[in-house]
Short mmCIF file of C-alpha atoms and ligand atoms in Angstrom, two decimals:
data_model
loop_
_atom_site.label_atom_id
_atom_site.label_comp_id
_atom_site.label_asym_id
_atom_site.label_seq_id
_atom_site.Cartn_x
_atom_site.Cartn_y
_atom_site.Cartn_z
CA MET A 604 -23.37 18.26 -4.19
CA SER A 605 -21.07 19.07 -1.20
CA ALA A 606 -19.26 16.18 0.39
CA TYR A 607 -21.15 16.60 3.48
CA SER A 608 -24.49 17.79 4.77
CA SER A 609 -24.62 21.83 5.28
CA ASP A 610 -26.21 21.37 8.92
CA PHE A 611 -24.67 19.24 11.41
CA ARG A 612 -24.39 18.39 14.90
CA TYR A 613 -21.62 16.22 16.37
CA LEU A 614 -20.11 15.35 19.78
CA SER A 615 -16.33 15.59 20.49
CA TYR A 616 -14.32 14.28 23.54
CA ALA A 617 -11.85 15.92 25.52
CA GLN A 618 -8.95 13.39 25.14
CA GLU A 619 -5.30 13.58 25.21
CA VAL A 620 -3.55 11.76 22.02
CA ILE A 621 -0.12 11.05 21.92
CA PHE A 622 1.35 9.48 18.55
CA THR A 623 4.97 8.93 18.06
CA SER A 624 7.45 5.80 17.89
CA GLY A 625 8.31 4.95 21.27
CA ALA A 626 5.14 6.86 22.59
CA VAL A 627 4.22 4.07 25.25
CA SER A 628 7.32 5.21 27.20
CA ARG A 629 5.53 8.56 27.94
CA LEU A 630 2.65 6.34 30.02
CA SER A 631 4.33 6.48 32.98
CA GLU A 632 4.84 10.55 32.81
CA SER A 633 1.32 11.14 31.87
CA VAL A 634 -0.25 8.98 34.41
CA ASP A 635 1.46 11.06 36.99
CA ARG A 636 0.58 14.32 35.31
CA PHE A 637 -2.91 13.11 35.65
CA HIS A 638 -2.78 11.90 39.19
CA TRP A 639 -3.99 8.29 38.18
CA GLN A 640 -3.53 5.88 41.11
CA ARG A 641 -4.30 2.09 41.56
CA LEU A 642 -4.36 1.30 37.75
CA MET A 643 -5.92 -1.70 36.15
CA LEU A 644 -4.68 -3.16 32.89
CA CYS A 645 -6.94 -4.96 30.56
CA THR A 646 -5.53 -6.91 27.88
CA SER A 647 -5.41 -10.33 25.84
CA ARG A 648 -3.11 -13.42 25.75
CA SER A 649 -1.45 -12.62 22.29
CA VAL A 650 -0.62 -9.45 23.61
CA LYS A 651 0.81 -10.63 26.87
CA SER A 652 3.12 -13.09 25.16
CA ASN A 653 4.69 -10.31 22.92
CA GLY A 654 6.38 -8.54 25.90
CA ASN A 655 4.10 -5.64 25.87
CA VAL A 656 2.62 -6.32 29.08
CA ALA A 657 6.19 -7.04 30.89
CA LEU A 658 7.15 -3.51 29.49
CA LEU A 659 3.97 -1.91 31.14
CA GLU A 660 4.42 -3.48 34.33
CA ASP A 661 8.21 -2.52 34.67
CA MET A 662 7.02 1.03 33.64
CA LEU A 663 4.22 1.40 36.03
CA GLY A 664 5.81 -0.35 38.75
CA ASP A 665 3.11 -0.67 41.89
CA ARG A 666 1.03 2.20 40.49
CA LEU A 667 -0.24 -1.18 38.47
CA VAL A 668 -2.60 -3.03 41.05
CA THR A 669 -4.00 -5.92 38.94
CA ILE A 670 -4.03 -7.22 35.28
CA TYR A 671 -6.85 -9.12 33.37
CA ASP A 672 -4.94 -10.57 30.46
CA GLN A 673 -7.67 -12.96 29.21
CA VAL A 674 -10.23 -10.70 27.24
CA GLN A 675 -11.81 -12.68 24.40
CA PRO A 676 -13.10 -11.52 20.98
CA HIS A 677 -16.32 -9.80 21.41
CA VAL A 678 -15.95 -9.30 25.08
CA PRO A 679 -18.64 -11.89 26.56
CA ASP A 680 -20.45 -10.57 29.54
CA ILE A 681 -19.17 -13.07 31.71
CA GLN A 682 -15.67 -12.17 31.65
CA VAL A 683 -16.92 -8.54 32.15
CA ALA A 684 -18.41 -9.60 35.29
CA GLU A 685 -14.87 -11.33 36.37
CA ALA A 686 -12.73 -8.39 35.47
CA LEU A 687 -15.30 -5.91 37.34
CA SER A 688 -14.88 -8.01 40.46
CA LEU A 689 -11.03 -7.75 40.30
CA ALA A 690 -11.24 -4.09 39.68
CA LEU A 691 -13.78 -3.89 42.86
CA GLU A 692 -11.24 -5.98 45.09
CA ASN A 693 -8.54 -3.81 43.91
CA HIS A 694 -9.93 -0.47 44.43
CA VAL A 695 -9.04 0.33 40.74
CA GLY A 696 -8.83 4.09 39.88
CA ALA A 697 -8.23 4.10 36.15
CA VAL A 698 -8.24 1.32 33.86
CA ILE A 699 -5.82 0.59 30.61
CA GLY A 700 -6.66 -1.08 27.69
CA LEU A 701 -3.87 -2.69 25.75
CA GLY A 702 -4.24 -4.29 22.35
CA GLY A 703 -7.17 -4.58 19.83
CA GLY A 704 -10.93 -3.32 20.14
CA SER A 705 -11.75 -6.11 22.75
CA PRO A 706 -9.33 -5.23 25.47
CA ILE A 707 -10.07 -1.79 24.87
CA GLY A 708 -13.85 -2.31 24.88
CA MET A 709 -13.33 -4.55 28.33
CA ALA A 710 -11.57 -1.31 29.98
CA LYS A 711 -14.82 1.11 28.87
CA ALA A 712 -16.98 -1.88 30.36
CA VAL A 713 -15.10 -1.91 33.50
CA SER A 714 -14.99 1.84 33.80
CA PHE A 715 -18.71 2.33 33.41
CA ALA A 716 -19.83 -0.29 35.53
CA LEU A 717 -17.03 0.21 38.14
CA GLU A 718 -18.58 3.99 38.71
CA GLU A 719 -21.88 2.77 38.97
CA LYS A 720 -20.83 0.12 41.82
CA ARG A 721 -18.92 3.28 43.45
CA THR A 722 -21.60 5.77 43.35
CA GLY A 723 -24.47 3.48 43.60
CA HIS A 724 -26.52 5.15 40.84
CA SER A 725 -26.46 5.10 36.99
CA THR A 726 -23.28 6.39 35.30
CA ARG A 727 -25.08 7.66 32.16
CA SER A 728 -24.06 11.02 31.10
CA VAL A 729 -26.66 13.49 31.01
CA PHE A 730 -24.72 16.38 29.67
CA PRO A 731 -21.83 15.33 26.92
CA THR A 732 -19.31 17.36 29.33
CA GLU A 733 -19.12 14.98 32.06
CA GLN A 734 -16.08 13.40 33.22
CA PRO A 735 -15.69 9.88 34.30
CA LEU A 736 -14.94 8.63 37.91
CA ILE A 737 -12.73 5.88 36.31
CA PRO A 738 -10.83 7.28 33.29
CA VAL A 739 -9.95 4.75 30.53
CA ILE A 740 -6.51 5.14 29.06
CA ALA A 741 -6.17 3.41 25.55
CA ILE A 742 -3.12 1.92 23.73
CA PRO A 743 -3.99 0.05 20.37
CA THR A 744 -1.95 -2.61 18.99
CA THR A 745 -4.54 -3.01 15.83
CA TYR A 746 -6.26 -0.84 13.56
CA ALA A 747 -9.93 -1.37 15.09
CA GLY A 748 -10.11 2.31 16.28
CA SER A 749 -12.15 1.97 19.32
CA GLU A 750 -9.67 4.00 21.08
CA MET A 751 -11.38 7.08 19.94
CA THR A 752 -14.89 6.10 20.55
CA ALA A 753 -17.37 6.14 23.37
CA VAL A 754 -18.79 3.09 22.65
CA TYR A 755 -18.44 -0.76 23.28
CA GLY A 756 -19.97 -3.38 22.80
CA ILE A 757 -20.24 -6.85 25.22
CA THR A 758 -21.80 -10.30 24.08
CA HIS A 759 -24.68 -11.27 26.16
CA THR A 760 -24.04 -14.92 26.10
CA LYS A 761 -27.07 -16.39 27.85
CA GLU A 762 -29.62 -15.07 25.40
CA THR A 763 -30.40 -17.37 22.70
CA PRO A 764 -28.82 -16.62 19.79
CA PRO A 765 -25.94 -14.79 21.86
CA ARG A 766 -26.37 -11.28 21.12
CA LYS A 767 -23.67 -8.37 20.98
CA ILE A 768 -25.24 -5.20 22.74
CA THR A 769 -23.44 -1.68 22.36
CA VAL A 770 -23.09 1.04 24.93
CA SER A 771 -22.42 4.32 24.16
CA ASP A 772 -21.88 7.17 26.73
CA PRO A 773 -19.62 10.28 26.39
CA LYS A 774 -17.58 9.18 29.73
CA ILE A 775 -16.11 6.20 28.33
CA ALA A 776 -14.55 7.74 25.56
CA PRO A 777 -10.59 7.11 26.70
CA LYS A 778 -9.11 10.20 28.39
CA LEU A 779 -5.39 9.13 27.20
CA VAL A 780 -4.76 7.54 23.98
CA ILE A 781 -1.37 6.50 23.15
CA TYR A 782 -0.39 5.48 19.61
CA ASP A 783 3.11 3.66 19.50
CA PRO A 784 3.78 2.33 15.89
CA GLU A 785 6.52 0.07 17.26
CA LEU A 786 3.87 -1.61 19.42
CA THR A 787 2.39 -2.96 15.78
CA LEU A 788 5.40 -4.54 14.35
CA ASP A 789 4.41 -7.86 15.67
CA LEU A 790 0.64 -7.86 14.68
CA PRO A 791 0.67 -11.19 12.59
CA PRO A 792 -0.15 -10.52 8.75
CA GLN A 793 -3.86 -11.66 8.95
CA LEU A 794 -4.56 -9.42 11.97
CA THR A 795 -2.92 -6.36 10.14
CA ALA A 796 -4.88 -7.13 7.10
CA SER A 797 -8.29 -7.97 8.72
CA THR A 798 -8.13 -5.03 11.13
CA GLY A 799 -6.93 -2.84 8.60
CA VAL A 800 -9.94 -3.33 6.55
CA ASN A 801 -12.08 -2.58 9.60
CA ALA A 802 -10.45 0.87 9.59
CA LEU A 803 -10.97 1.38 5.94
CA ALA A 804 -14.85 0.43 6.66
CA HIS A 805 -15.04 3.13 9.40
CA CYS A 806 -13.67 5.70 6.68
CA ILE A 807 -16.08 4.32 3.92
CA GLU A 808 -19.19 4.31 6.23
CA ALA A 809 -18.38 7.84 7.79
CA MET A 810 -18.03 9.30 4.08
CA TYR A 811 -21.68 8.36 3.52
CA SER A 812 -22.70 8.76 7.20
CA ILE A 813 -26.40 10.08 7.56
CA THR A 814 -24.78 12.18 10.33
CA ARG A 815 -21.24 12.93 8.40
CA HIS A 816 -20.00 16.75 9.47
CA PRO A 817 -17.02 18.63 8.07
CA LEU A 818 -14.37 17.05 10.43
CA SER A 819 -15.76 13.39 9.85
CA THR A 820 -15.47 13.62 6.07
CA ALA A 821 -12.28 14.94 6.44
CA ALA A 822 -10.70 12.86 8.76
CA ALA A 823 -12.39 9.80 6.65
CA HIS A 824 -10.93 11.19 3.32
CA ARG A 825 -7.47 11.14 4.63
CA GLY A 826 -7.62 8.04 6.64
CA ILE A 827 -8.40 6.26 3.25
CA ARG A 828 -5.18 7.89 1.69
CA HIS A 829 -3.21 6.62 4.28
CA ILE A 830 -4.68 2.89 4.32
CA SER A 831 -4.47 2.85 0.87
CA ASN A 832 -0.74 3.47 0.64
CA ALA A 833 0.12 1.56 3.83
CA LEU A 834 -2.03 -1.33 4.33
CA LEU A 835 -0.74 -3.98 2.22
CA ARG A 836 2.68 -2.92 2.65
CA CYS A 837 2.22 -3.58 6.43
CA TYR A 838 0.76 -6.87 5.33
CA GLN A 839 3.94 -7.69 3.03
CA ASP A 840 6.67 -6.67 5.33
CA GLY A 841 5.12 -6.28 9.16
CA LYS A 842 8.44 -4.74 10.18
CA ASN A 843 8.20 -1.82 7.84
CA LEU A 844 8.19 1.16 10.76
CA GLU A 845 7.37 3.89 8.13
CA ALA A 846 4.38 1.66 6.83
CA ARG A 847 3.29 0.77 10.30
CA ALA A 848 3.01 4.14 11.45
CA GLN A 849 1.37 5.62 8.16
CA MET A 850 -1.21 2.76 8.67
CA LEU A 851 -1.72 3.56 12.76
CA LEU A 852 -1.96 7.30 11.55
CA GLY A 853 -5.01 6.04 8.97
CA SER A 854 -6.56 3.94 11.64
CA HIS A 855 -6.27 7.12 14.05
CA LEU A 856 -8.43 8.95 11.45
CA ALA A 857 -10.62 6.28 11.08
CA GLY A 858 -11.14 6.11 14.67
CA LEU A 859 -11.66 9.94 14.75
CA SER A 860 -14.32 9.58 12.15
CA LEU A 861 -16.11 6.68 13.55
CA ALA A 862 -16.65 8.38 16.73
CA SER A 863 -18.59 11.36 15.62
CA ALA A 864 -20.59 9.81 12.54
CA SER A 865 -23.31 6.99 12.88
CA MET A 866 -22.50 4.19 10.93
CA GLY A 867 -24.72 1.97 8.73
CA LEU A 868 -25.25 -1.53 7.07
CA HIS A 869 -21.99 -2.72 7.18
CA HIS A 870 -21.34 -2.03 10.73
CA GLY A 871 -24.67 -3.27 11.95
CA LEU A 872 -24.04 -6.49 9.83
CA CYS A 873 -20.47 -7.04 11.08
CA HIS A 874 -21.76 -6.72 14.87
CA VAL A 875 -24.65 -9.26 14.20
CA LEU A 876 -22.11 -11.71 12.68
CA GLY A 877 -19.65 -11.25 15.34
CA GLY A 878 -22.10 -11.28 18.31
CA THR A 879 -24.17 -14.36 16.99
CA ALA A 880 -22.17 -16.19 14.42
CA ASN A 881 -18.71 -15.63 15.98
CA VAL A 882 -17.36 -14.48 12.84
CA PRO A 883 -13.75 -12.64 13.73
CA HIS A 884 -14.68 -8.81 13.54
CA GLY A 885 -11.94 -8.19 11.04
CA ILE A 886 -12.85 -11.30 8.60
CA ALA A 887 -16.48 -10.10 8.97
CA ASN A 888 -15.69 -6.53 7.78
CA SER A 889 -13.60 -8.07 4.98
CA ILE A 890 -16.41 -10.21 3.91
CA ILE A 891 -18.85 -7.65 3.96
CA LEU A 892 -17.27 -4.46 2.60
CA PRO A 893 -17.58 -4.85 -0.74
CA HIS A 894 -21.31 -5.71 -0.48
CA ALA A 895 -22.12 -2.99 1.45
CA ILE A 896 -20.26 -0.35 -0.92
CA ARG A 897 -22.43 -2.09 -3.53
CA PHE A 898 -25.73 -1.96 -1.79
CA ASN A 899 -25.59 1.55 -1.10
CA ALA A 900 -24.06 2.70 -4.36
CA GLU A 901 -26.85 4.48 -5.97
CA ALA A 902 -27.74 6.60 -2.63
CA THR A 903 -24.06 7.28 -2.13
CA ALA A 904 -22.21 7.66 -4.95
CA SER A 905 -21.32 11.35 -4.62
CA GLN A 906 -20.18 10.97 -1.38
CA LEU A 907 -17.57 8.15 -2.02
CA LEU A 908 -16.30 9.49 -5.12
CA PRO A 909 -13.36 11.24 -2.86
CA ALA A 910 -13.11 7.81 -1.16
CA ALA A 911 -12.56 5.81 -4.55
CA GLU A 912 -10.21 8.69 -5.74
CA ALA A 913 -7.96 8.35 -2.59
CA MET A 914 -8.03 4.81 -3.59
CA GLY A 915 -6.24 5.14 -6.86
CA ILE A 916 -9.32 5.06 -8.77
CA SER A 917 -9.78 7.04 -11.78
CA LEU A 918 -13.04 9.21 -11.81
CA ASN A 919 -12.55 10.55 -15.77
CA GLY A 920 -15.11 9.29 -18.15
CA ILE A 921 -17.27 6.77 -16.42
CA SER A 922 -20.42 7.23 -14.01
CA PRO A 923 -20.56 7.77 -10.50
CA VAL A 924 -21.94 4.41 -10.09
CA MET A 925 -19.27 2.75 -11.99
CA VAL A 926 -16.64 4.43 -10.41
CA ILE A 927 -18.61 2.99 -6.89
CA GLU A 928 -18.44 -0.84 -8.66
CA ALA A 929 -14.75 0.05 -9.50
CA LEU A 930 -14.45 1.01 -5.54
CA ALA A 931 -16.45 -2.21 -4.35
CA GLN A 932 -13.65 -4.13 -6.54
CA LYS A 933 -10.75 -2.53 -5.59
CA VAL A 934 -11.65 -3.14 -1.82
CA SER A 935 -12.28 -6.82 -2.79
CA GLU A 936 -8.95 -6.85 -4.50
CA LEU A 937 -7.29 -5.73 -1.58
CA VAL A 938 -9.14 -8.43 0.92
CA GLY A 939 -7.64 -10.88 -1.82
CA GLN A 940 -4.52 -9.81 -2.14
CA MET A 941 -4.01 -10.24 1.78
CA ASN A 942 -5.34 -13.69 1.74
CA LEU A 943 -8.64 -12.94 3.77
CA PRO A 944 -11.68 -14.87 3.11
CA ARG A 945 -14.14 -13.20 0.50
CA ARG A 946 -17.07 -15.20 1.25
CA LEU A 947 -18.85 -16.07 4.16
CA ARG A 948 -18.75 -19.88 3.83
CA ASP A 949 -14.94 -19.22 3.94
CA ALA A 950 -15.06 -17.15 7.40
CA GLY A 951 -13.77 -20.46 9.25
CA VAL A 952 -16.72 -20.51 11.81
CA ASP A 953 -19.93 -23.22 12.20
CA LEU A 954 -22.05 -20.82 10.14
CA LYS A 955 -24.66 -22.52 7.68
CA GLU A 956 -26.37 -20.97 4.78
CA SER A 957 -29.74 -21.59 6.43
CA ASP A 958 -28.53 -19.09 9.21
CA LEU A 959 -28.89 -16.31 6.82
CA PRO A 960 -32.41 -15.58 7.34
CA ALA A 961 -32.35 -15.45 11.26
CA LEU A 962 -29.01 -12.87 11.08
CA ALA A 963 -30.92 -10.89 8.38
CA GLN A 964 -33.84 -10.62 11.09
CA LEU A 965 -31.77 -9.88 13.89
CA ALA A 966 -29.50 -7.35 11.73
CA PHE A 967 -33.01 -5.78 10.89
CA GLN A 968 -33.66 -4.57 14.34
CA SER A 969 -30.46 -2.62 14.84
CA HIS A 970 -30.47 0.58 15.30
CA THR A 971 -27.11 0.91 13.51
CA ILE A 972 -28.95 -0.63 10.32
CA GLN A 973 -31.99 1.72 10.66
CA ASN A 974 -29.13 4.56 10.16
CA ASN A 975 -28.15 3.35 6.85
CA PRO A 976 -27.93 5.72 3.96
CA LYS A 977 -30.12 3.88 1.69
CA PRO A 978 -33.17 2.98 3.56
CA ILE A 979 -33.80 -0.82 4.50
CA THR A 980 -37.03 -1.63 4.98
CA GLU A 981 -37.45 -5.26 5.06
CA PRO A 982 -34.92 -8.12 6.21
CA ALA A 983 -35.20 -9.30 2.58
CA GLN A 984 -32.58 -6.85 1.85
CA ILE A 985 -30.11 -7.78 3.98
CA GLU A 986 -30.67 -11.36 3.28
CA THR A 987 -30.07 -10.99 -0.32
CA LEU A 988 -26.97 -8.88 0.61
CA LEU A 989 -25.87 -12.13 3.04
CA GLN A 990 -26.70 -14.39 0.24
CA ASN A 991 -24.48 -12.65 -2.26
CA ALA A 992 -21.47 -12.67 0.35
CA TRP A 993 -22.37 -16.17 0.94
P1 LIG B 2011 -9.47 -8.17 19.18
O1 LIG B 2011 -9.23 -7.07 20.04
O2 LIG B 2011 -10.89 -9.03 19.46
O3 LIG B 2011 -8.10 -9.03 19.14
C1 LIG B 2011 -8.11 -9.86 18.10
C2 LIG B 2011 -6.90 -10.77 18.11
O4 LIG B 2011 -5.61 -10.08 17.82
C3 LIG B 2011 -6.48 -11.44 19.72
O5 LIG B 2011 -6.41 -12.32 19.76
C4 LIG B 2011 -5.44 -10.17 20.30
O6 LIG B 2011 -4.94 -11.06 21.00
C5 LIG B 2011 -4.39 -10.08 18.90
N1 LIG B 2011 -3.46 -9.34 19.01
C6 LIG B 2011 -4.12 -7.96 19.35
N2 LIG B 2011 -2.97 -7.14 18.86
C7 LIG B 2011 -1.96 -7.66 18.89
C8 LIG B 2011 -0.46 -7.74 18.53
N3 LIG B 2011 -0.04 -6.69 18.40
N4 LIG B 2011 0.05 -8.86 18.32
C9 LIG B 2011 -0.27 -10.23 18.21
N5 LIG B 2011 -1.55 -10.34 18.48
C10 LIG B 2011 -2.43 -9.22 18.79
O7 LIG B 2011 -9.95 -7.55 17.90
P2 LIG B 2011 -9.95 -6.32 16.72
O8 LIG B 2011 -10.09 -6.66 15.34
O9 LIG B 2011 -8.74 -5.16 17.12
O10 LIG B 2011 -11.46 -5.35 17.78
C11 LIG B 2011 -12.53 -6.27 17.45
C12 LIG B 2011 -13.31 -5.88 18.52
O11 LIG B 2011 -13.31 -4.41 18.89
C13 LIG B 2011 -14.92 -6.10 18.10
O12 LIG B 2011 -15.45 -6.59 19.17
C14 LIG B 2011 -15.22 -4.93 17.77
O13 LIG B 2011 -16.54 -4.85 17.69
C15 LIG B 2011 -14.54 -3.98 18.85
N6 LIG B 2011 -14.64 -2.60 18.31
C16 LIG B 2011 -15.12 -1.47 18.85
C17 LIG B 2011 -15.13 -0.42 18.25
C18 LIG B 2011 -15.87 0.76 19.12
O14 LIG B 2011 -15.78 2.04 18.68
N7 LIG B 2011 -16.30 0.50 20.35
C19 LIG B 2011 -14.26 -0.02 17.19
C20 LIG B 2011 -13.88 -1.16 16.52
C21 LIG B 2011 -14.10 -2.23 16.92
#
């Protein structure tokens, strides 16, 4: 069987991607080249405290008209409203997301809503080639991969329980993506580890995605090689620029595969665990990934063999399903080596075992879960997985 379906269809986006050490110094030149004016910066507190915001302020001068620097994980709707009113007051023309998936998600949410406010009608693209009125610039400092995608999630805090909703539209794919490995040198070990596992999860789910295509498979496969080579080294020595660059390259390839292939059970569950139970995104990924690999093993073994091989597992003399079990164990070992929790009970949030059935019900309704390669026909299947992960 080939590694990808023979028929395929996918969207790609017009994006300029710059990847080099020191790339952030090119931001000013790019902003001028695109004639972007009245920029807004969305970021989070810890990114502000390590000097990167000051760097952008110096570089952009009065082209940077406002900063929203409080973005919280999982992007609560209340914060989107605050950032949007700041953007409106300041007649913002482009939005920069600097940091992890949350500030980049916030930049996308502001761009989308701001265009709607300006034009007075829905900003939904009719055709995938439509361009945004308010472009997004993404400068990632974690390995989450949001910079390459046309999706954002926001948490609707007034629902009971709170629920994370995703919005996707080709216009919100960042138009300029700047990857600068130097910006990741300060990423603390736990965030290095957890967002790195998030990148690995994009690649794994892209490999077995029901909408995989030759490019997503190639990107995901190569991404796994780089991540497998570099993640533990980045965790052990955050200042190793060579490992940081290789890991960021792995996360770029992971983001590229995520952008054009639908995800499955793993991503659907992590969204529910984040939006409803407040489990940090990377931690949810670390706990769930080995279980999702096992759950899907029989349906996806042939697609995942190259992933196992890219993680250094020998394919000789053992059945494909056993290779996939070895892959699940390898991921679990990597998670353990980086001192990340491996059980939901250790996720560090107020989650009880008795909450699992309701979480399974909620996840079952998710579109992402319905795209899982092994059909999920009842919430009990998800509940069993959650029990195994408890
Ligand atoms: P995050 O953006 O929530 O950041 C987590 C923490 O890391 C924050 O406290 C932040 O301040 C800190 N941080 C980020 N960079 C740092 C740095 N260089 N040094 C020190 N601290 C730093 O977390 P994340 O894991 O990057 O992103 C997760 C969010 O992104 C979730 O909401 C997830 O759903 C979303 N996401 C979206 C996509 C997409 O395609 N839209 C893809 C992946 C993740």
